[in-house]
Short mmCIF file of N, CA, C and O in Angstrom, two decimals:
data_model
loop_
_atom_site.label_atom_id
_atom_site.label_comp_id
_atom_site.label_asym_id
_atom_site.label_seq_id
_atom_site.Cartn_x
_atom_site.Cartn_y
_atom_site.Cartn_z
N MET A 7 19.00 31.99 2.88
CA MET A 7 19.24 30.96 2.03
C MET A 7 18.47 29.83 2.44
O MET A 7 18.01 29.17 1.53
N THR A 8 18.49 29.50 3.46
CA THR A 8 17.96 28.15 3.97
C THR A 8 16.53 28.14 3.91
O THR A 8 16.03 27.17 3.64
N ARG A 9 15.82 29.27 3.92
CA ARG A 9 14.33 29.56 3.82
C ARG A 9 14.20 29.18 2.26
O ARG A 9 13.04 28.51 2.06
N LEU A 10 14.93 29.58 1.42
CA LEU A 10 14.76 29.37 0.15
C LEU A 10 14.87 27.92 -0.19
O LEU A 10 14.18 27.23 -1.04
N ARG A 11 15.80 27.20 0.32
CA ARG A 11 16.16 25.88 -0.01
C ARG A 11 14.90 25.06 0.49
O ARG A 11 14.65 23.95 0.01
N LYS A 12 14.36 25.41 1.72
CA LYS A 12 13.32 24.79 2.33
C LYS A 12 12.23 24.80 1.29
O LYS A 12 11.49 23.92 0.91
N ILE A 13 11.98 25.94 0.66
CA ILE A 13 10.60 26.08 -0.14
C ILE A 13 10.80 25.09 -1.54
O ILE A 13 9.89 24.59 -1.92
N LEU A 14 12.18 25.44 -2.09
CA LEU A 14 12.47 24.41 -3.13
C LEU A 14 12.30 23.02 -2.90
O LEU A 14 11.87 22.18 -3.54
N ARG A 15 12.76 22.49 -1.56
CA ARG A 15 12.48 21.00 -1.05
C ARG A 15 11.06 20.71 -1.18
O ARG A 15 10.63 19.68 -1.56
N VAL A 16 10.42 21.49 -0.51
CA VAL A 16 8.94 21.24 -0.59
C VAL A 16 8.20 21.26 -1.70
O VAL A 16 7.47 20.39 -2.11
N ALA A 17 8.68 22.19 -2.63
CA ALA A 17 8.24 22.15 -4.06
C ALA A 17 8.55 20.91 -4.83
O ALA A 17 7.55 20.24 -5.55
N ASN A 18 9.80 20.54 -4.83
CA ASN A 18 10.29 19.27 -5.35
C ASN A 18 9.45 18.21 -4.87
O ASN A 18 9.14 17.18 -5.51
N THR A 19 9.25 18.23 -3.54
CA THR A 19 8.80 17.02 -2.91
C THR A 19 7.25 16.69 -3.35
O THR A 19 6.54 15.78 -3.98
N THR A 20 6.53 17.91 -3.59
CA THR A 20 5.26 18.14 -4.02
C THR A 20 5.06 17.35 -5.51
O THR A 20 4.26 16.63 -5.89
N ARG A 21 6.11 17.90 -6.26
CA ARG A 21 6.03 17.58 -7.75
C ARG A 21 6.34 16.00 -7.78
O ARG A 21 5.58 15.49 -8.79
N LEU A 22 7.04 15.59 -6.88
CA LEU A 22 7.46 14.13 -6.94
C LEU A 22 6.46 13.27 -6.62
O LEU A 22 6.20 12.34 -7.19
N ALA A 23 5.52 13.84 -5.62
CA ALA A 23 4.45 13.16 -5.29
C ALA A 23 3.45 13.05 -6.16
O ALA A 23 2.43 11.95 -6.66
N THR A 24 3.20 14.15 -6.99
CA THR A 24 2.44 14.21 -8.20
C THR A 24 2.66 13.14 -9.09
O THR A 24 1.91 12.65 -9.80
N TYR A 25 3.98 13.02 -9.43
CA TYR A 25 4.40 12.05 -10.51
C TYR A 25 4.06 10.79 -9.89
O TYR A 25 3.78 9.85 -10.80
N LEU A 26 4.48 10.31 -8.78
CA LEU A 26 4.20 8.97 -8.42
C LEU A 26 2.68 8.69 -8.19
O LEU A 26 2.36 7.67 -8.71
N ILE A 27 1.94 9.69 -7.98
CA ILE A 27 0.39 9.53 -8.12
C ILE A 27 -0.04 9.20 -9.63
O ILE A 27 -0.84 8.37 -9.94
N ALA A 28 0.74 9.97 -10.47
CA ALA A 28 0.36 9.77 -11.94
C ALA A 28 0.80 8.33 -12.41
O ALA A 28 0.12 7.72 -13.28
N LEU A 29 1.90 7.83 -11.77
CA LEU A 29 2.38 6.47 -11.98
C LEU A 29 1.33 5.58 -11.51
O LEU A 29 1.15 4.61 -12.40
N TRP A 30 0.81 5.72 -10.46
CA TRP A 30 -0.18 5.01 -9.98
C TRP A 30 -1.42 4.77 -10.93
O TRP A 30 -1.84 3.72 -11.41
N LYS A 31 -1.92 5.99 -11.30
CA LYS A 31 -2.85 6.14 -12.19
C LYS A 31 -2.61 5.44 -13.60
O LYS A 31 -3.73 4.82 -14.12
N LEU A 32 -1.45 5.65 -14.11
CA LEU A 32 -1.06 4.86 -15.07
C LEU A 32 -1.12 3.53 -15.32
O LEU A 32 -1.44 2.65 -16.02
N PHE A 33 -0.72 2.79 -14.01
CA PHE A 33 -0.76 1.43 -13.72
C PHE A 33 -2.15 0.99 -13.84
O PHE A 33 -2.41 -0.02 -14.41
N LYS A 34 -3.15 1.78 -13.26
CA LYS A 34 -4.51 1.07 -13.28
C LYS A 34 -5.26 1.43 -14.59
O LYS A 34 -6.10 0.72 -14.66
N HIS A 35 -4.78 2.06 -15.45
CA HIS A 35 -5.36 2.53 -16.74
C HIS A 35 -5.40 1.34 -17.58
O HIS A 35 -4.33 0.95 -17.73
N PRO A 36 -6.49 0.96 -18.41
CA PRO A 36 -6.40 -0.24 -19.07
C PRO A 36 -5.58 -0.08 -20.33
O PRO A 36 -5.21 -1.03 -21.03
N GLN A 37 -5.38 1.25 -21.02
CA GLN A 37 -4.71 1.43 -22.29
C GLN A 37 -3.20 1.59 -21.95
O GLN A 37 -2.77 1.51 -23.02
N THR A 38 -2.64 1.36 -20.87
CA THR A 38 -1.20 1.56 -20.73
C THR A 38 -0.73 0.36 -21.30
O THR A 38 -1.12 -0.81 -20.91
N PRO A 39 0.36 0.44 -21.85
CA PRO A 39 1.21 -0.82 -22.47
C PRO A 39 1.73 -1.57 -21.18
O PRO A 39 2.11 -0.92 -20.16
N ARG A 40 1.86 -2.63 -21.37
CA ARG A 40 2.16 -3.74 -20.41
C ARG A 40 3.50 -3.29 -19.81
O ARG A 40 3.79 -3.28 -18.50
N LEU A 41 4.61 -2.85 -20.62
CA LEU A 41 5.97 -2.83 -19.97
C LEU A 41 5.95 -1.47 -19.37
O LEU A 41 6.47 -1.32 -18.26
N ALA A 42 5.27 -0.44 -19.74
CA ALA A 42 5.03 0.78 -19.01
C ALA A 42 4.26 0.62 -17.64
O ALA A 42 4.73 1.09 -16.57
N LYS A 43 3.50 -0.50 -17.46
CA LYS A 43 2.70 -0.81 -16.24
C LYS A 43 3.62 -1.11 -15.49
O LYS A 43 3.69 -0.95 -14.21
N TRP A 44 4.36 -2.27 -15.90
CA TRP A 44 5.36 -2.99 -14.76
C TRP A 44 6.44 -2.21 -14.52
O TRP A 44 6.98 -2.17 -13.29
N THR A 45 7.01 -1.28 -15.45
CA THR A 45 8.17 -0.42 -15.02
C THR A 45 7.47 0.53 -13.84
O THR A 45 8.11 0.90 -12.96
N ALA A 46 6.33 1.19 -14.12
CA ALA A 46 5.55 2.11 -13.14
C ALA A 46 5.32 1.36 -11.76
O ALA A 46 5.72 1.99 -10.76
N VAL A 47 5.17 0.06 -11.53
CA VAL A 47 4.98 -0.65 -10.51
C VAL A 47 6.29 -0.69 -9.93
O VAL A 47 6.48 -0.36 -8.57
N ALA A 48 7.36 -1.01 -10.55
CA ALA A 48 8.82 -1.23 -10.01
C ALA A 48 9.23 0.21 -9.47
O ALA A 48 9.77 0.17 -8.42
N VAL A 49 8.91 1.24 -10.20
CA VAL A 49 9.55 2.63 -9.54
C VAL A 49 8.61 2.94 -8.33
O VAL A 49 9.11 3.48 -7.45
N LEU A 50 7.43 2.61 -8.32
CA LEU A 50 6.48 2.87 -7.22
C LEU A 50 7.03 2.06 -6.01
O LEU A 50 7.07 2.47 -4.85
N ALA A 51 7.09 0.75 -6.26
CA ALA A 51 7.81 -0.17 -5.24
C ALA A 51 8.94 0.39 -4.59
O ALA A 51 9.13 0.38 -3.48
N TYR A 52 9.91 0.97 -5.59
CA TYR A 52 11.10 1.43 -5.02
C TYR A 52 11.06 2.68 -4.29
O TYR A 52 11.77 2.98 -3.39
N ALA A 53 10.16 3.64 -4.59
CA ALA A 53 9.89 4.84 -4.10
C ALA A 53 9.09 4.70 -2.65
O ALA A 53 9.45 5.43 -1.83
N VAL A 54 8.26 3.60 -2.51
CA VAL A 54 7.79 3.62 -1.26
C VAL A 54 8.41 2.42 -0.38
O VAL A 54 8.39 2.43 0.71
N SER A 55 9.35 1.80 -0.58
CA SER A 55 9.90 0.83 -0.03
C SER A 55 10.81 1.30 1.07
O SER A 55 11.53 2.31 0.70
N PRO A 56 11.05 0.89 2.21
CA PRO A 56 11.60 1.51 3.36
C PRO A 56 13.07 1.23 3.08
O PRO A 56 14.12 1.55 3.98
N ILE A 57 13.62 0.14 2.22
CA ILE A 57 14.92 -0.39 2.14
C ILE A 57 15.46 0.21 0.83
O ILE A 57 14.85 -0.03 -0.16
N ASP A 58 16.39 0.84 0.81
CA ASP A 58 17.01 1.45 -0.49
C ASP A 58 18.29 0.59 -0.79
O ASP A 58 18.58 -0.26 -0.13
N LEU A 59 18.53 0.62 -2.16
CA LEU A 59 19.87 0.13 -2.67
C LEU A 59 20.99 0.45 -1.82
O LEU A 59 21.80 -0.39 -1.32
N VAL A 60 20.93 1.65 -1.83
CA VAL A 60 22.18 2.44 -0.80
C VAL A 60 21.46 2.91 0.45
O VAL A 60 20.65 3.64 0.22
N PRO A 61 21.96 2.36 1.57
CA PRO A 61 21.23 3.00 2.81
C PRO A 61 21.44 4.55 2.96
O PRO A 61 22.42 4.83 2.72
N ASP A 62 20.43 5.35 3.56
CA ASP A 62 20.19 6.47 3.74
C ASP A 62 21.56 7.28 4.87
O ASP A 62 21.61 8.34 4.46
N PHE A 63 21.99 6.31 5.49
CA PHE A 63 23.14 6.75 6.48
C PHE A 63 24.31 7.10 5.86
O PHE A 63 25.16 7.73 6.45
N ILE A 64 24.55 6.56 4.59
CA ILE A 64 25.85 6.94 4.09
C ILE A 64 25.80 8.35 3.56
O ILE A 64 24.76 8.37 2.77
N PRO A 65 26.65 9.07 3.70
CA PRO A 65 26.43 10.49 3.69
C PRO A 65 25.90 11.02 2.44
O PRO A 65 24.99 11.59 2.26
N VAL A 66 26.60 10.88 1.27
CA VAL A 66 26.18 11.46 0.06
C VAL A 66 25.48 10.38 -0.77
O VAL A 66 24.37 10.49 -1.51
N LEU A 67 25.91 9.11 -1.03
CA LEU A 67 25.29 8.16 -1.85
C LEU A 67 24.11 7.77 -1.43
O LEU A 67 23.09 7.49 -2.32
N GLY A 68 23.63 7.83 -0.09
CA GLY A 68 22.46 7.20 0.60
C GLY A 68 21.27 8.05 -0.06
O GLY A 68 20.34 7.71 -0.34
N GLN A 69 21.40 9.51 -0.31
CA GLN A 69 20.51 10.43 -0.67
C GLN A 69 20.44 10.47 -2.36
O GLN A 69 19.44 10.62 -2.95
N LEU A 70 21.82 10.01 -3.04
CA LEU A 70 22.03 10.13 -4.42
C LEU A 70 21.12 9.30 -5.11
O LEU A 70 20.54 9.52 -6.10
N ASP A 71 21.00 7.97 -4.58
CA ASP A 71 20.23 6.85 -5.06
C ASP A 71 18.88 7.47 -5.32
O ASP A 71 18.18 7.02 -6.43
N ASP A 72 18.46 8.07 -4.24
CA ASP A 72 16.91 8.31 -4.30
C ASP A 72 16.78 9.41 -5.47
O ASP A 72 15.83 9.76 -6.13
N LEU A 73 17.57 10.47 -5.43
CA LEU A 73 17.83 11.69 -6.39
C LEU A 73 17.88 11.39 -7.86
O LEU A 73 17.48 11.88 -8.58
N VAL A 74 18.52 9.91 -8.04
CA VAL A 74 18.71 9.61 -9.38
C VAL A 74 17.72 8.51 -9.89
O VAL A 74 17.25 8.76 -10.88
N LEU A 75 17.76 7.41 -9.02
CA LEU A 75 17.05 6.31 -9.50
C LEU A 75 15.41 6.50 -9.89
O LEU A 75 14.89 6.15 -10.65
N ILE A 76 14.95 7.41 -8.83
CA ILE A 76 13.42 7.36 -8.96
C ILE A 76 12.93 8.54 -10.26
O ILE A 76 12.28 8.18 -11.22
N PRO A 77 13.84 9.45 -10.30
CA PRO A 77 13.37 10.28 -11.65
C PRO A 77 13.95 9.49 -12.89
O PRO A 77 13.08 9.73 -13.86
N LEU A 78 14.97 8.81 -12.83
CA LEU A 78 15.26 7.96 -14.00
C LEU A 78 14.09 6.87 -14.26
O LEU A 78 13.84 6.77 -15.56
N GLY A 79 13.62 6.28 -13.34
CA GLY A 79 12.46 5.39 -13.44
C GLY A 79 11.09 6.06 -13.98
O GLY A 79 10.54 5.70 -14.95
N ILE A 80 11.00 7.42 -13.48
CA ILE A 80 9.75 7.86 -14.15
C ILE A 80 9.99 8.52 -15.45
O ILE A 80 9.02 8.34 -16.15
N ALA A 81 11.26 8.85 -15.81
CA ALA A 81 11.61 9.24 -17.17
C ALA A 81 11.27 8.08 -18.17
O ALA A 81 10.61 8.11 -19.03
N LEU A 82 11.61 7.02 -17.64
CA LEU A 82 11.58 5.62 -18.35
C LEU A 82 10.04 5.20 -18.73
O LEU A 82 9.67 4.99 -19.86
N VAL A 83 9.33 5.31 -17.65
CA VAL A 83 7.85 5.13 -17.70
C VAL A 83 7.27 6.15 -18.76
O VAL A 83 6.44 5.91 -19.59
N VAL A 84 7.55 7.35 -18.72
CA VAL A 84 7.05 8.38 -19.60
C VAL A 84 7.53 8.12 -21.18
O VAL A 84 6.55 8.26 -21.98
N ARG A 85 8.71 7.64 -21.20
CA ARG A 85 9.07 7.29 -22.49
C ARG A 85 8.39 6.10 -23.09
O ARG A 85 7.79 5.91 -24.14
N LEU A 86 8.08 5.00 -22.24
CA LEU A 86 7.41 3.82 -22.64
C LEU A 86 5.94 3.98 -22.75
O LEU A 86 5.16 3.29 -23.23
N THR A 87 5.29 5.15 -22.73
CA THR A 87 3.97 5.44 -22.60
C THR A 87 3.55 6.52 -23.55
O THR A 87 4.26 7.43 -23.71
N PRO A 88 2.49 6.26 -24.22
CA PRO A 88 2.22 7.22 -25.29
C PRO A 88 1.89 8.59 -24.91
O PRO A 88 1.42 8.67 -23.76
N ALA A 89 2.41 9.76 -25.35
CA ALA A 89 2.14 10.90 -24.86
C ALA A 89 0.97 11.41 -24.30
O ALA A 89 0.87 12.04 -23.17
N PRO A 90 -0.14 11.17 -25.20
CA PRO A 90 -1.61 11.78 -24.54
C PRO A 90 -2.08 10.98 -23.41
O PRO A 90 -2.61 11.54 -22.45
N LEU A 91 -1.64 9.71 -23.36
CA LEU A 91 -1.82 8.97 -22.10
C LEU A 91 -1.42 9.25 -20.80
O LEU A 91 -2.02 9.72 -19.69
N TRP A 92 0.05 9.50 -21.02
CA TRP A 92 0.81 10.26 -19.96
C TRP A 92 0.25 11.59 -19.25
O TRP A 92 0.09 11.76 -18.32
N GLN A 93 0.06 12.55 -20.62
CA GLN A 93 -0.53 13.80 -19.97
C GLN A 93 -1.74 13.82 -19.35
O GLN A 93 -1.92 14.70 -18.32
N ALA A 94 -2.85 12.89 -19.79
CA ALA A 94 -4.02 12.73 -19.15
C ALA A 94 -3.92 12.22 -17.80
O ALA A 94 -4.39 12.88 -16.78
N ARG A 95 -2.89 11.23 -17.46
CA ARG A 95 -2.90 10.70 -16.10
C ARG A 95 -2.21 12.00 -15.26
O ARG A 95 -2.46 11.80 -14.15
N LEU A 96 -1.19 12.47 -15.75
CA LEU A 96 -0.56 13.80 -15.08
C LEU A 96 -1.51 14.62 -14.51
O LEU A 96 -1.52 15.01 -13.73
N ALA A 97 -2.39 15.17 -15.52
CA ALA A 97 -3.40 16.05 -15.31
C ALA A 97 -4.30 15.56 -14.11
O ALA A 97 -4.64 16.24 -13.16
N GLU A 98 -4.77 14.32 -14.14
CA GLU A 98 -5.53 13.67 -13.16
C GLU A 98 -4.96 13.44 -11.79
O GLU A 98 -5.44 13.84 -10.75
N ALA A 99 -3.47 13.23 -11.78
CA ALA A 99 -2.83 13.40 -10.65
C ALA A 99 -2.49 14.74 -9.86
O ALA A 99 -2.66 14.83 -8.94
N GLU A 100 -2.49 15.76 -10.84
CA GLU A 100 -2.31 17.14 -10.31
C GLU A 100 -3.63 17.52 -9.87
O GLU A 100 -3.76 18.39 -8.87
N ARG A 101 -4.79 17.16 -10.41
CA ARG A 101 -6.24 17.41 -9.66
C ARG A 101 -6.58 16.81 -8.45
O ARG A 101 -7.18 17.32 -7.55
N SER A 102 -5.99 15.62 -8.31
CA SER A 102 -6.15 14.83 -7.05
C SER A 102 -4.86 14.55 -6.34
O SER A 102 -4.81 13.79 -5.64
N ARG A 103 -4.21 15.62 -6.35
CA ARG A 103 -2.80 15.61 -5.57
C ARG A 103 -3.19 15.27 -4.07
O ARG A 103 -2.29 14.83 -3.39
N ASP A 104 -4.20 15.92 -3.45
CA ASP A 104 -4.25 15.68 -1.98
C ASP A 104 -4.98 14.43 -1.65
O ASP A 104 -5.11 14.27 -0.40
N GLN A 105 -5.33 13.70 -2.33
CA GLN A 105 -6.13 12.43 -2.31
C GLN A 105 -5.22 11.11 -2.50
O GLN A 105 -5.16 10.71 -3.60
N LEU A 106 -4.49 10.88 -1.51
CA LEU A 106 -3.59 9.55 -1.95
C LEU A 106 -4.30 8.18 -1.92
O LEU A 106 -5.35 8.28 -1.10
N PRO A 107 -4.06 7.57 -2.97
CA PRO A 107 -4.68 6.06 -2.90
C PRO A 107 -4.29 5.47 -1.87
O PRO A 107 -3.09 5.44 -1.35
N ARG A 108 -5.26 4.38 -1.33
CA ARG A 108 -4.66 3.34 -0.42
C ARG A 108 -4.03 2.25 -0.85
O ARG A 108 -4.35 1.70 -1.84
N LEU A 109 -2.81 2.15 -0.45
CA LEU A 109 -2.00 1.03 -1.16
C LEU A 109 -1.39 -0.08 -0.13
O LEU A 109 -0.53 -0.59 0.26
N LEU A 110 -2.61 -0.47 0.74
CA LEU A 110 -2.45 -1.78 1.45
C LEU A 110 -1.67 -2.81 0.79
O LEU A 110 -0.89 -3.44 1.37
N TRP A 111 -2.23 -3.36 -0.37
CA TRP A 111 -1.72 -4.28 -0.86
C TRP A 111 -0.35 -4.21 -1.46
O TRP A 111 0.60 -5.03 -1.43
N GLY A 112 0.04 -2.79 -1.85
CA GLY A 112 1.30 -2.71 -2.10
C GLY A 112 2.56 -2.71 -0.85
O GLY A 112 3.43 -3.14 -1.06
N ALA A 113 2.05 -2.19 0.33
CA ALA A 113 2.73 -2.42 1.39
C ALA A 113 3.02 -4.06 1.83
O ALA A 113 4.36 -4.37 2.11
N VAL A 114 1.89 -4.78 1.59
CA VAL A 114 2.18 -5.98 1.77
C VAL A 114 2.86 -6.68 0.69
O VAL A 114 4.01 -7.42 1.01
N PHE A 115 2.92 -6.59 -0.48
CA PHE A 115 3.88 -6.87 -1.67
C PHE A 115 5.46 -6.41 -1.17
O PHE A 115 6.15 -7.21 -1.24
N ILE A 116 5.63 -5.25 -0.82
CA ILE A 116 6.75 -4.69 -0.44
C ILE A 116 7.39 -5.71 0.63
O ILE A 116 8.78 -6.03 0.64
N VAL A 117 6.56 -5.79 1.78
CA VAL A 117 7.09 -6.77 2.84
C VAL A 117 7.58 -8.15 2.32
O VAL A 117 8.55 -8.57 2.75
N LEU A 118 6.59 -8.71 1.38
CA LEU A 118 6.79 -9.96 1.21
C LEU A 118 7.96 -10.05 0.10
O LEU A 118 8.84 -11.12 0.10
N LEU A 119 8.09 -9.35 -0.83
CA LEU A 119 9.39 -9.05 -1.49
C LEU A 119 10.88 -9.16 -0.83
O LEU A 119 11.50 -9.89 -1.20
N TRP A 120 10.90 -8.17 0.27
CA TRP A 120 12.08 -8.16 1.07
C TRP A 120 12.20 -9.33 1.80
O TRP A 120 13.24 -10.10 1.99
N ALA A 121 11.01 -9.94 2.12
CA ALA A 121 11.43 -11.30 3.02
C ALA A 121 11.80 -12.35 2.12
O ALA A 121 12.63 -13.11 2.47
N VAL A 122 11.20 -12.52 0.83
CA VAL A 122 11.70 -13.58 0.18
C VAL A 122 13.29 -13.16 -0.29
O VAL A 122 13.89 -14.28 -0.43
N LEU A 123 13.70 -11.87 -0.59
CA LEU A 123 14.99 -11.58 -0.82
C LEU A 123 16.00 -11.75 0.27
O LEU A 123 17.10 -12.65 0.07
N LEU A 124 15.38 -11.59 1.42
CA LEU A 124 16.04 -11.90 2.67
C LEU A 124 16.31 -13.54 2.93
O LEU A 124 17.47 -14.18 3.36
N ALA A 125 15.09 -14.45 2.63
CA ALA A 125 15.51 -15.73 2.56
C ALA A 125 16.29 -16.41 1.75
O ALA A 125 16.81 -17.47 2.10
N LEU A 126 16.00 -15.92 0.47
CA LEU A 126 17.11 -16.24 -0.63
C LEU A 126 18.49 -15.97 -0.12
O LEU A 126 19.50 -16.79 -0.41
N ALA A 127 18.82 -14.92 0.31
CA ALA A 127 20.15 -14.53 0.77
C ALA A 127 20.56 -15.39 1.86
O ALA A 127 21.75 -16.08 2.08
N ILE A 128 19.75 -15.69 2.86
CA ILE A 128 20.34 -16.60 3.98
C ILE A 128 20.25 -18.00 3.46
O ILE A 128 21.33 -18.69 3.78
N TRP A 129 19.55 -18.33 2.54
CA TRP A 129 19.68 -19.71 2.06
C TRP A 129 21.08 -19.90 1.24
O TRP A 129 21.88 -20.88 1.08
N ALA A 130 21.42 -18.74 0.50
CA ALA A 130 22.73 -18.74 -0.58
C ALA A 130 23.90 -18.90 0.55
O ALA A 130 24.75 -19.66 0.39
N ILE A 131 23.68 -18.24 1.78
CA ILE A 131 24.68 -18.04 2.72
C ILE A 131 25.11 -19.54 3.26
O ILE A 131 26.00 -19.80 3.49
N ALA A 132 23.80 -19.96 3.67
CA ALA A 132 23.99 -21.33 4.34
C ALA A 132 24.50 -22.45 3.36
O ALA A 132 25.35 -23.22 3.78
N ARG A 133 24.04 -22.25 2.06
CA ARG A 133 24.66 -23.33 1.13
C ARG A 133 26.27 -23.33 0.87
O ARG A 133 26.72 -24.09 0.74
N ALA A 134 26.62 -22.01 1.04
CA ALA A 134 27.95 -21.68 0.54
C ALA A 134 28.92 -22.15 2.14
O ALA A 134 29.80 -22.63 1.78
N TRP A 135 28.28 -21.90 3.39
CA TRP A 135 29.12 -22.23 4.40
C TRP A 135 28.86 -23.86 4.17
O TRP A 135 29.95 -24.27 4.83
N GLY A 136 27.76 -24.62 3.90
CA GLY A 136 27.70 -25.81 3.95
C GLY A 136 28.72 -26.57 2.95
O GLY A 136 28.89 -27.97 3.09
N ALA A 137 28.89 -26.12 1.82
CA ALA A 137 29.61 -26.54 0.85
C ALA A 137 30.98 -26.87 1.11
O ALA A 137 31.85 -26.46 1.91
#
């Protein structure tokens, strides 16, 4: 039974990777509606972020947020995108599944975003203690 679970986990991971690549291609496509673009970026940022809303070391909830939030985000992007545009990007992603895009700017963006959030939290705590 564990072998079957392992195969299913690899298959689901591959499918998720395909969807994330499709989101990236959708973001870069000029005909993508603006709201769909920014939602796709938010889902990608959360998916590649090393920091989760619920830390992974919490037994069930740590994994549950990844299992729920990322697919819900993908579903929202699919709903916000015209069907032919999404199908074309998904087909492109399936063809180029082995060639991941370089996302150096994305990594920099994630680090800066978390640095700003941390700085805001420290500022708020310092202000609350000082008041």
